Amino acid sequence: MERIEVLKTYKIFIGGQFPRTESGRYYPLKLKNNMTVNVSLSSRKDFRNSVVAARSAFNGWSTRAAFNRGQIIYRIAEMLEGRKEQFLEELKQLGYSVASAKKEIEQSIDRLVYYAGWCDKYQQLLSTVNPVASSHFNFSVPEPMGVVAIMADESTALLGLVSVIAPCIAGGNTCIVLASESKPTCAITFAEVIATSDVPGGVVNIVTGNRKELHAHFSSHMDVNAVINCNSEKEFNKTIGENASLNVKRVFTWNKNWADETEQGPYFITDLQEIKTTWHPIENIGVSGIKY
Amino acid sequence: MAKNETKKLEYFTDWKYAPAPEATDHINLKKQYDLFINGKFVKPNSGKHFDTINPATEQHISRIAEANEKDVDSAVKAARGAYDKTWKKMPAKERAKYIYRIARLIQERARELAVIETLDGGKSIRESRDIDVPLAANHFFYYAGWADKLEYAFPNRNPAPLGVAGQVIPWNFPLLMAAWKIAPALATGNTVVLKPAETTSLTALKLAEIIQESGLPDGVVNIITGHGPVGAAMVQHKDINKVAFTGSTTVGKWIQKAVAGTDKKLTLELGGKAANIIFEDAPINQAVEGIINGIFFNQGHVCCAGSRLFVQESVAEEVIRKLKDRLETLIVGDPLDKNTDIGAINSKMQLNKINEYLKIGVDDGAEIYQSSCTLPDKGFFVRPTLFLNTSQSHRISQEEIFGPVLAVQTFRTVEEVIEKANNIPYGLSAGVWTDKGSRIFNMTSKLRAGVVWANTYNKFDPTSPFGGYKESGFGREGGLHGLLPYLKF
């Protein structure tokens, strides 16, 4: 008799762990092989738990050496490379052709490597030493914004997700990402990649569910610093902007064609940075100056 | 002297200063000001003007036009026309020359502007003369130079102006905030409609005269006056591409909500409740001066004021004693007197708000300490105030008072003070006082605020980016970073 395949229960990813949604709800997703996946229909409570996890992880992640963050993101690329076959199969089950699936995986890996390299470089592009007219040393540096809530691209299963997580965490932020509703399985498998890449628990949290239900919660939570929607939903984006005003969240609409190689760059990182300016007096006593 | 005995600070308090009033006879003020639209002063559609008074004497100074929606519309149309017809086509180096001219004209008329600023707003002449006006001129001068160098600031990004910028500014630094808004907007090729605060419109209107004198093409800068609804109409106007606001967090949130779902680019510079942190190894006398400057500068009407003092427990007694001594020496009164440290509260409304917070502080159980100075009979004045024994949960430790009121807390460890300093929705600024270099960098990197002053406080410069984290707003003003809010790529 033929061996019966062991099927995976697709969970969500919060604080480095894989729970099902606390709500017990699901939505069915039919795969190309006619099997049905019962995807977690995440609730507001799942999102709130994710924010707690992301906030707890923020201090550790943001104060980690930039070089180390780069190594960890590079490690994610390594893990993804090793799991190419699994993603290829999953993407096919979501309706990708072999060629397009292969391209999406390779682009995702390359994008991770690209942002891994930025981790300890964007600071030098964005920092300034400011020539103030008084006797002070004055400089400005970028610092991560904090907890970022992201509604990922609906049209891609993996590339859109990777293209927003990578610049967000490269810059020292932590995030909660809502996966593509119609293509959620790869996002959860990608969470398994993250879980095995030395990314501390809580830095990346991935939930699956319904944007119509969750966008209001993503934008109104008082402990979220920035909210990004990668989809051009005028009505949602208006609500997101309005809710964001509750605690002056930074709002971004990153509705991009992520397969386009120009849709990557340091400005995705720096969008999610604050600029801090520091002043310190310079002693101004004594007559000896610079003569040589 | 034994180690633990501290001498009372000697400020020679028995030396009384003779009055040193700044002359006011050299200034030119009209009896009534109209709106500055398309290069001309025009009557407001409403036909209404309102009084502007001197908050130090409650005497009438002049009358200011009350704009309405129609005026807002014609100002935006003028700005749009100027953008399309002249400003966006003008070579950047020529644009720069106009901005340089404005800087020079401010410098030439600096004293007049300083006196008017003090008359209209109540701030001490020392501050308007030495800080507000020179910084305003310098801001124009600094950004003028950026106009033809933007491609070096943002290489390979094709920086382009946004169009028409609608700007709303507060009453605490009227001319300086106008400069912070207008200078970068013009340098990046945008045109402007600016609304000053209703209690302090005069220096913005004098700036309008200067702009006229500079020959800046008509409509590039329009200045409309009035109350809140004028600002609201401007923010909601369909043909504005950019909204820049400095003011309270409450209004800032309203604006963010109002522009949600539109393509308007937004920057907000909102309230603050800065922690000023004194470690036991700090140079205490300097730190005391820093605390005084941090909270009493401009009557405490400063969004980045150091309004929460954290003193390490081991030196708390000494610091508080010295602080009380120093408080006694502050000269409160006539803002036009060159010796005055603390001038008038900007308006009756603000005075009421501060007094309400004084009551809240006492009711919440904090210990109040005020200077024993005599206050003038007329005008809006408050005694410089300390609240001791406050805790993190007191409203006076959480909410922005925007007055000369300092809430004092003590702490023991670095971890504790970082936690307390950051545990607040605001994140505009912070101060750290310690002699230990490594501790300075530990603190300045962990404090979640946009500007951190170490062993100094309340310093500003056109080259130095300023702006908040969290509910203190987003976007930066000053420096290279201050160009970003007015550009698209």
PDB file of C-alpha atoms in Angstrom, chain B residues 55-307:
ATOM      1  CA  PRO B  55      -0.096  90.140  27.123  1.00  0.00           C
ATOM      2  CA  ALA B  56       2.190  91.985  29.528  1.00  0.00           C
ATOM      3  CA  THR B  57      -0.104  95.018  29.759  1.00  0.00           C
ATOM      4  CA  GLU B  58      -3.357  93.801  28.219  1.00  0.00           C
ATOM      5  CA  GLN B  59      -3.202  96.906  26.028  1.00  0.00           C
ATOM      6  CA  HIS B  60      -4.394  96.926  22.448  1.00  0.00           C
ATOM      7  CA  ILE B  61      -1.606  96.924  19.831  1.00  0.00           C
ATOM      8  CA  SER B  62      -3.238  96.503  16.445  1.00  0.00           C
ATOM      9  CA  ARG B  63      -6.023  94.793  14.565  1.00  0.00           C
ATOM     10  CA  ILE B  64      -5.649  91.576  12.580  1.00  0.00           C
ATOM     11  CA  ALA B  65      -7.797  90.352   9.691  1.00  0.00           C
ATOM     12  CA  GLU B  66     -10.045  87.345  10.221  1.00  0.00           C
ATOM     13  CA  ALA B  67      -9.845  85.223   7.088  1.00  0.00           C
ATOM     14  CA  ASN B  68     -12.586  82.851   5.986  1.00  0.00           C
ATOM     15  CA  GLU B  69     -12.786  79.950   3.550  1.00  0.00           C
ATOM     16  CA  LYS B  70     -12.922  82.251   0.526  1.00  0.00           C
ATOM     17  CA  ASP B  71      -9.719  83.942   1.588  1.00  0.00           C
ATOM     18  CA  VAL B  72      -8.095  80.555   2.127  1.00  0.00           C
ATOM     19  CA  ASP B  73      -9.171  79.615  -1.371  1.00  0.00           C
ATOM     20  CA  SER B  74      -7.776  82.753  -2.945  1.00  0.00           C
ATOM     21  CA  ALA B  75      -4.513  82.342  -1.035  1.00  0.00           C
ATOM     22  CA  VAL B  76      -4.177  78.742  -2.241  1.00  0.00           C
ATOM     23  CA  LYS B  77      -5.039  79.851  -5.798  1.00  0.00           C
ATOM     24  CA  ALA B  78      -2.385  82.554  -5.602  1.00  0.00           C
ATOM     25  CA  ALA B  79       0.157  80.019  -4.367  1.00  0.00           C
ATOM     26  CA  ARG B  80      -0.814  77.564  -7.113  1.00  0.00           C
ATOM     27  CA  GLY B  81      -0.591  80.279  -9.767  1.00  0.00           C
ATOM     28  CA  ALA B  82       2.818  81.387  -8.542  1.00  0.00           C
ATOM     29  CA  TYR B  83       4.014  77.777  -8.442  1.00  0.00           C
ATOM     30  CA  ASP B  84       2.928  77.033 -12.004  1.00  0.00           C
ATOM     31  CA  LYS B  85       3.845  80.342 -13.589  1.00  0.00           C
ATOM     32  CA  THR B  86       7.045  81.436 -11.917  1.00  0.00           C
ATOM     33  CA  TRP B  87       8.460  79.565  -8.986  1.00  0.00           C
ATOM     34  CA  LYS B  88       8.857  76.058 -10.357  1.00  0.00           C
ATOM     35  CA  LYS B  89      10.350  77.404 -13.582  1.00  0.00           C
ATOM     36  CA  MET B  90      12.841  79.690 -11.927  1.00  0.00           C
ATOM     37  CA  PRO B  91      16.436  78.441 -11.904  1.00  0.00           C
ATOM     38  CA  ALA B  92      17.282  77.241  -8.407  1.00  0.00           C
ATOM     39  CA  LYS B  93      20.174  79.643  -8.004  1.00  0.00           C
ATOM     40  CA  GLU B  94      17.832  82.587  -8.623  1.00  0.00           C
ATOM     41  CA  ARG B  95      15.317  81.167  -6.165  1.00  0.00           C
ATOM     42  CA  ALA B  96      18.146  81.050  -3.645  1.00  0.00           C
ATOM     43  CA  LYS B  97      18.878  84.748  -4.091  1.00  0.00           C
ATOM     44  CA  TYR B  98      15.377  85.733  -3.042  1.00  0.00           C
ATOM     45  CA  ILE B  99      15.691  83.618   0.102  1.00  0.00           C
ATOM     46  CA  TYR B 100      19.077  85.185   0.850  1.00  0.00           C
ATOM     47  CA  ARG B 101      17.458  88.596   0.436  1.00  0.00           C
ATOM     48  CA  ILE B 102      14.781  87.729   2.977  1.00  0.00           C
ATOM     49  CA  ALA B 103      17.492  86.624   5.429  1.00  0.00           C
ATOM     50  CA  ARG B 104      19.331  89.901   4.980  1.00  0.00           C
ATOM     51  CA  LEU B 105      16.203  92.004   5.380  1.00  0.00           C
ATOM     52  CA  ILE B 106      15.385  90.229   8.640  1.00  0.00           C
ATOM     53  CA  GLN B 107      18.899  90.952   9.869  1.00  0.00           C
ATOM     54  CA  GLU B 108      18.604  94.612   8.877  1.00  0.00           C
ATOM     55  CA  ARG B 109      15.318  94.999  10.697  1.00  0.00           C
ATOM     56  CA  ALA B 110      16.205  92.644  13.533  1.00  0.00           C
ATOM     57  CA  ARG B 111      15.633  95.008  16.429  1.00  0.00           C
ATOM     58  CA  GLU B 112      12.256  96.156  15.181  1.00  0.00           C
ATOM     59  CA  LEU B 113      11.165  92.535  14.781  1.00  0.00           C
ATOM     60  CA  ALA B 114      12.457  91.644  18.243  1.00  0.00           C
ATOM     61  CA  VAL B 115      10.536  94.472  19.878  1.00  0.00           C
ATOM     62  CA  ILE B 116       7.323  93.579  18.054  1.00  0.00           C
ATOM     63  CA  GLU B 117       7.771  89.928  18.947  1.00  0.00           C
ATOM     64  CA  THR B 118       8.066  90.848  22.602  1.00  0.00           C
ATOM     65  CA  LEU B 119       5.165  93.314  22.503  1.00  0.00           C
ATOM     66  CA  ASP B 120       2.809  90.895  20.812  1.00  0.00           C
ATOM     67  CA  GLY B 121       3.822  87.634  22.453  1.00  0.00           C
ATOM     68  CA  GLY B 122       5.122  88.542  25.907  1.00  0.00           C
ATOM     69  CA  LYS B 123       8.525  86.885  25.641  1.00  0.00           C
ATOM     70  CA  SER B 124      11.514  88.658  27.140  1.00  0.00           C
ATOM     71  CA  ILE B 125      13.329  91.043  24.834  1.00  0.00           C
ATOM     72  CA  ARG B 126      16.586  89.276  25.686  1.00  0.00           C
ATOM     73  CA  GLU B 127      15.267  86.120  24.110  1.00  0.00           C
ATOM     74  CA  SER B 128      13.534  87.658  21.099  1.00  0.00           C
ATOM     75  CA  ARG B 129      16.616  89.783  20.391  1.00  0.00           C
ATOM     76  CA  ASP B 130      19.270  87.102  20.931  1.00  0.00           C
ATOM     77  CA  ILE B 131      17.457  83.933  19.938  1.00  0.00           C
ATOM     78  CA  ASP B 132      14.216  84.206  17.969  1.00  0.00           C
ATOM     79  CA  VAL B 133      15.133  86.846  15.424  1.00  0.00           C
ATOM     80  CA  PRO B 134      18.764  85.874  14.694  1.00  0.00           C
ATOM     81  CA  LEU B 135      17.772  82.208  14.381  1.00  0.00           C
ATOM     82  CA  ALA B 136      14.948  83.164  12.002  1.00  0.00           C
ATOM     83  CA  ALA B 137      17.327  85.106   9.758  1.00  0.00           C
ATOM     84  CA  ASN B 138      19.898  82.310   9.925  1.00  0.00           C
ATOM     85  CA  HIS B 139      17.289  79.756   8.955  1.00  0.00           C
ATOM     86  CA  PHE B 140      16.537  81.613   5.723  1.00  0.00           C
ATOM     87  CA  PHE B 141      20.238  82.099   5.067  1.00  0.00           C
ATOM     88  CA  TYR B 142      20.966  78.404   5.636  1.00  0.00           C
ATOM     89  CA  TYR B 143      18.178  77.061   3.433  1.00  0.00           C
ATOM     90  CA  ALA B 144      18.815  79.628   0.683  1.00  0.00           C
ATOM     91  CA  GLY B 145      22.083  77.865   0.046  1.00  0.00           C
ATOM     92  CA  TRP B 146      20.408  74.474  -0.356  1.00  0.00           C
ATOM     93  CA  ALA B 147      18.173  75.596  -3.246  1.00  0.00           C
ATOM     94  CA  ASP B 148      20.667  74.819  -6.026  1.00  0.00           C
ATOM     95  CA  LYS B 149      22.311  71.865  -4.280  1.00  0.00           C
ATOM     96  CA  LEU B 150      19.427  69.480  -3.758  1.00  0.00           C
ATOM     97  CA  GLU B 151      20.786  66.843  -6.110  1.00  0.00           C
ATOM     98  CA  TYR B 152      23.814  66.539  -3.823  1.00  0.00           C
ATOM     99  CA  ALA B 153      21.594  66.081  -0.794  1.00  0.00           C
ATOM    100  CA  PHE B 154      19.688  63.268  -2.505  1.00  0.00           C
ATOM    101  CA  PRO B 155      21.944  61.754  -5.159  1.00  0.00           C
ATOM    102  CA  ASN B 156      20.262  59.817  -7.987  1.00  0.00           C
ATOM    103  CA  ARG B 157      16.805  60.530  -6.635  1.00  0.00           C
ATOM    104  CA  ASN B 158      15.642  63.482  -8.763  1.00  0.00           C
ATOM    105  CA  PRO B 159      14.250  65.589  -5.946  1.00  0.00           C
ATOM    106  CA  ALA B 160      11.220  67.631  -7.022  1.00  0.00           C
ATOM    107  CA  PRO B 161       8.972  70.083  -5.180  1.00  0.00           C
ATOM    108  CA  LEU B 162       5.504  69.033  -4.035  1.00  0.00           C
ATOM    109  CA  GLY B 163       3.593  72.175  -5.036  1.00  0.00           C
ATOM    110  CA  VAL B 164       1.628  74.264  -2.584  1.00  0.00           C
ATOM    111  CA  ALA B 165       2.452  73.941   1.110  1.00  0.00           C
ATOM    112  CA  GLY B 166      -0.130  74.885   3.743  1.00  0.00           C
ATOM    113  CA  GLN B 167       1.587  75.721   6.999  1.00  0.00           C
ATOM    114  CA  VAL B 168       0.130  76.381  10.425  1.00  0.00           C
ATOM    115  CA  ILE B 169       2.369  77.683  13.191  1.00  0.00           C
ATOM    116  CA  PRO B 170       2.036  78.268  16.945  1.00  0.00           C
ATOM    117  CA  TRP B 171       2.343  81.334  19.147  1.00  0.00           C
ATOM    118  CA  ASN B 172       5.433  80.449  21.149  1.00  0.00           C
ATOM    119  CA  PHE B 173       8.093  81.375  18.552  1.00  0.00           C
ATOM    120  CA  PRO B 174       6.033  83.267  15.972  1.00  0.00           C
ATOM    121  CA  LEU B 175       8.696  84.597  13.607  1.00  0.00           C
ATOM    122  CA  LEU B 176      11.088  81.699  14.146  1.00  0.00           C
ATOM    123  CA  MET B 177       8.417  79.115  13.362  1.00  0.00           C
ATOM    124  CA  ALA B 178       7.458  81.075  10.235  1.00  0.00           C
ATOM    125  CA  ALA B 179      11.109  80.883   9.179  1.00  0.00           C
ATOM    126  CA  TRP B 180      11.327  77.161   9.991  1.00  0.00           C
ATOM    127  CA  LYS B 181       8.343  76.586   7.739  1.00  0.00           C
ATOM    128  CA  ILE B 182       8.841  79.023   4.865  1.00  0.00           C
ATOM    129  CA  ALA B 183      12.602  78.752   4.315  1.00  0.00           C
ATOM    130  CA  PRO B 184      12.847  75.011   3.494  1.00  0.00           C
ATOM    131  CA  ALA B 185       9.595  75.134   1.505  1.00  0.00           C
ATOM    132  CA  LEU B 186      10.918  77.889  -0.760  1.00  0.00           C
ATOM    133  CA  ALA B 187      14.387  76.405  -1.067  1.00  0.00           C
ATOM    134  CA  THR B 188      12.910  73.166  -2.360  1.00  0.00           C
ATOM    135  CA  GLY B 189      10.746  75.045  -4.888  1.00  0.00           C
ATOM    136  CA  ASN B 190       7.338  74.974  -3.213  1.00  0.00           C
ATOM    137  CA  THR B 191       5.008  77.915  -2.731  1.00  0.00           C
ATOM    138  CA  VAL B 192       3.428  78.677   0.604  1.00  0.00           C
ATOM    139  CA  VAL B 193       0.264  79.645   2.407  1.00  0.00           C
ATOM    140  CA  LEU B 194       1.097  80.289   6.046  1.00  0.00           C
ATOM    141  CA  LYS B 195      -1.260  80.867   8.949  1.00  0.00           C
ATOM    142  CA  PRO B 196       0.253  82.298  12.136  1.00  0.00           C
ATOM    143  CA  ALA B 197      -1.430  81.865  15.516  1.00  0.00           C
ATOM    144  CA  GLU B 198      -4.175  84.376  16.275  1.00  0.00           C
ATOM    145  CA  THR B 199      -2.454  85.857  19.339  1.00  0.00           C
ATOM    146  CA  THR B 200       0.858  86.421  17.563  1.00  0.00           C
ATOM    147  CA  SER B 201       0.289  87.409  13.950  1.00  0.00           C
ATOM    148  CA  LEU B 202       2.281  90.643  13.900  1.00  0.00           C
ATOM    149  CA  THR B 203       5.790  89.444  13.140  1.00  0.00           C
ATOM    150  CA  ALA B 204       4.442  87.148  10.420  1.00  0.00           C
ATOM    151  CA  LEU B 205       2.772  90.192   8.879  1.00  0.00           C
ATOM    152  CA  LYS B 206       5.989  92.163   9.209  1.00  0.00           C
ATOM    153  CA  LEU B 207       7.638  89.244   7.461  1.00  0.00           C
ATOM    154  CA  ALA B 208       5.030  89.663   4.718  1.00  0.00           C
ATOM    155  CA  GLU B 209       6.216  93.270   4.327  1.00  0.00           C
ATOM    156  CA  ILE B 210       9.797  92.064   4.157  1.00  0.00           C
ATOM    157  CA  ILE B 211       8.827  89.508   1.551  1.00  0.00           C
ATOM    158  CA  GLN B 212       7.156  92.277  -0.478  1.00  0.00           C
ATOM    159  CA  GLU B 213      10.283  94.372  -0.120  1.00  0.00           C
ATOM    160  CA  SER B 214      12.463  91.468  -1.255  1.00  0.00           C
ATOM    161  CA  GLY B 215      10.678  91.402  -4.601  1.00  0.00           C
ATOM    162  CA  LEU B 216       9.762  87.733  -4.208  1.00  0.00           C
ATOM    163  CA  PRO B 217       7.294  86.997  -7.041  1.00  0.00           C
ATOM    164  CA  ASP B 218       3.668  87.574  -6.058  1.00  0.00           C
ATOM    165  CA  GLY B 219       1.898  84.584  -4.571  1.00  0.00           C
ATOM    166  CA  VAL B 220       5.005  82.569  -3.695  1.00  0.00           C
ATOM    167  CA  VAL B 221       4.334  83.288  -0.028  1.00  0.00           C
ATOM    168  CA  ASN B 222       0.843  84.135   1.215  1.00  0.00           C
ATOM    169  CA  ILE B 223       0.098  84.863   4.845  1.00  0.00           C
ATOM    170  CA  ILE B 224      -3.439  84.618   6.110  1.00  0.00           C
ATOM    171  CA  THR B 225      -4.510  85.343   9.659  1.00  0.00           C
ATOM    172  CA  GLY B 226      -7.390  84.318  11.880  1.00  0.00           C
ATOM    173  CA  HIS B 227      -8.482  81.686  14.331  1.00  0.00           C
ATOM    174  CA  GLY B 228      -8.586  77.879  14.248  1.00  0.00           C
ATOM    175  CA  PRO B 229     -11.166  77.480  11.474  1.00  0.00           C
ATOM    176  CA  VAL B 230      -8.823  79.257   9.024  1.00  0.00           C
ATOM    177  CA  GLY B 231      -6.169  76.627   9.641  1.00  0.00           C
ATOM    178  CA  ALA B 232      -8.768  73.877   9.386  1.00  0.00           C
ATOM    179  CA  ALA B 233     -10.002  75.200   6.031  1.00  0.00           C
ATOM    180  CA  MET B 234      -6.449  75.330   4.751  1.00  0.00           C
ATOM    181  CA  VAL B 235      -5.591  71.802   5.830  1.00  0.00           C
ATOM    182  CA  GLN B 236      -8.726  70.525   4.109  1.00  0.00           C
ATOM    183  CA  HIS B 237      -8.308  72.562   0.932  1.00  0.00           C
ATOM    184  CA  LYS B 238      -8.210  70.251  -2.088  1.00  0.00           C
ATOM    185  CA  ASP B 239      -5.383  72.020  -3.871  1.00  0.00           C
ATOM    186  CA  ILE B 240      -2.820  71.819  -1.067  1.00  0.00           C
ATOM    187  CA  ASN B 241      -0.062  69.263  -1.620  1.00  0.00           C
ATOM    188  CA  LYS B 242       1.673  69.523   1.691  1.00  0.00           C
ATOM    189  CA  VAL B 243       0.570  70.269   5.229  1.00  0.00           C
ATOM    190  CA  ALA B 244       3.105  71.287   7.855  1.00  0.00           C
ATOM    191  CA  PHE B 245       1.903  71.914  11.368  1.00  0.00           C
ATOM    192  CA  THR B 246       3.553  72.889  14.618  1.00  0.00           C
ATOM    193  CA  GLY B 247       1.329  72.980  17.674  1.00  0.00           C
ATOM    194  CA  SER B 248      -0.507  70.825  20.140  1.00  0.00           C
ATOM    195  CA  THR B 249      -0.765  67.054  19.868  1.00  0.00           C
ATOM    196  CA  THR B 250      -4.560  67.296  20.009  1.00  0.00           C
ATOM    197  CA  VAL B 251      -4.746  69.512  16.933  1.00  0.00           C
ATOM    198  CA  GLY B 252      -2.004  67.504  15.243  1.00  0.00           C
ATOM    199  CA  LYS B 253      -4.055  64.333  15.597  1.00  0.00           C
ATOM    200  CA  TRP B 254      -7.077  66.126  14.168  1.00  0.00           C
ATOM    201  CA  ILE B 255      -5.006  67.179  11.157  1.00  0.00           C
ATOM    202  CA  GLN B 256      -3.607  63.687  10.626  1.00  0.00           C
ATOM    203  CA  LYS B 257      -7.160  62.395  10.616  1.00  0.00           C
ATOM    204  CA  ALA B 258      -8.343  65.149   8.284  1.00  0.00           C
ATOM    205  CA  VAL B 259      -5.706  64.400   5.639  1.00  0.00           C
ATOM    206  CA  ALA B 260      -6.104  60.590   5.892  1.00  0.00           C
ATOM    207  CA  GLY B 261      -6.775  59.002   2.543  1.00  0.00           C
ATOM    208  CA  THR B 262      -5.547  62.044   0.572  1.00  0.00           C
ATOM    209  CA  ASP B 263      -2.233  62.458  -1.239  1.00  0.00           C
ATOM    210  CA  LYS B 264      -1.225  65.357   0.992  1.00  0.00           C
ATOM    211  CA  LYS B 265       2.193  64.938   2.500  1.00  0.00           C
ATOM    212  CA  LEU B 266       2.197  65.704   6.213  1.00  0.00           C
ATOM    213  CA  THR B 267       4.695  66.742   8.848  1.00  0.00           C
ATOM    214  CA  LEU B 268       3.751  67.330  12.458  1.00  0.00           C
ATOM    215  CA  GLU B 269       5.810  68.922  15.196  1.00  0.00           C
ATOM    216  CA  LEU B 270       3.685  68.452  18.298  1.00  0.00           C
ATOM    217  CA  GLY B 271       3.839  68.536  22.052  1.00  0.00           C
ATOM    218  CA  GLY B 272       6.418  67.192  24.445  1.00  0.00           C
ATOM    219  CA  LYS B 273       7.115  66.403  28.065  1.00  0.00           C
ATOM    220  CA  ALA B 274      10.861  66.144  28.109  1.00  0.00           C
ATOM    221  CA  ALA B 275      12.852  64.417  30.798  1.00  0.00           C
ATOM    222  CA  ASN B 276      15.841  66.389  32.030  1.00  0.00           C
ATOM    223  CA  ILE B 277      18.021  63.903  33.895  1.00  0.00           C
ATOM    224  CA  ILE B 278      20.662  64.870  36.463  1.00  0.00           C
ATOM    225  CA  PHE B 279      23.160  62.215  37.578  1.00  0.00           C
ATOM    226  CA  GLU B 280      25.113  62.508  40.793  1.00  0.00           C
ATOM    227  CA  ASP B 281      28.391  63.077  38.983  1.00  0.00           C
ATOM    228  CA  ALA B 282      27.028  66.006  36.966  1.00  0.00           C
ATOM    229  CA  PRO B 283      28.533  69.452  37.400  1.00  0.00           C
ATOM    230  CA  ILE B 284      25.702  70.484  39.704  1.00  0.00           C
ATOM    231  CA  ASN B 285      25.838  74.253  39.304  1.00  0.00           C
ATOM    232  CA  GLN B 286      25.858  73.982  35.532  1.00  0.00           C
ATOM    233  CA  ALA B 287      23.089  71.441  35.710  1.00  0.00           C
ATOM    234  CA  VAL B 288      20.985  73.798  37.829  1.00  0.00           C
ATOM    235  CA  GLU B 289      21.418  76.474  35.157  1.00  0.00           C
ATOM    236  CA  GLY B 290      20.483  73.878  32.578  1.00  0.00           C
ATOM    237  CA  ILE B 291      17.337  72.932  34.471  1.00  0.00           C
ATOM    238  CA  ILE B 292      16.356  76.607  34.784  1.00  0.00           C
ATOM    239  CA  ASN B 293      16.985  77.236  31.106  1.00  0.00           C
ATOM    240  CA  GLY B 294      15.281  73.981  30.216  1.00  0.00           C
ATOM    241  CA  ILE B 295      11.950  74.835  31.813  1.00  0.00           C
ATOM    242  CA  PHE B 296      11.824  78.619  32.146  1.00  0.00           C
ATOM    243  CA  PHE B 297      13.104  79.557  28.693  1.00  0.00           C
ATOM    244  CA  ASN B 298      10.284  81.440  26.951  1.00  0.00           C
ATOM    245  CA  GLN B 299       8.031  81.131  30.038  1.00  0.00           C
ATOM    246  CA  GLY B 300       8.019  77.384  29.490  1.00  0.00           C
ATOM    247  CA  HIS B 301       6.078  77.879  26.254  1.00  0.00           C
ATOM    248  CA  VAL B 302       8.381  75.465  24.518  1.00  0.00           C
ATOM    249  CA  CYS B 303       7.365  72.104  23.097  1.00  0.00           C
ATOM    250  CA  CYS B 304      10.804  70.727  23.967  1.00  0.00           C
ATOM    251  CA  ALA B 305      10.887  72.274  27.468  1.00  0.00           C
ATOM    252  CA  GLY B 306      12.569  70.139  30.097  1.00  0.00           C
ATOM    253  CA  SER B 307       9.369  69.921  32.105  1.00  0.00           C
TER     254      SER B 307
END
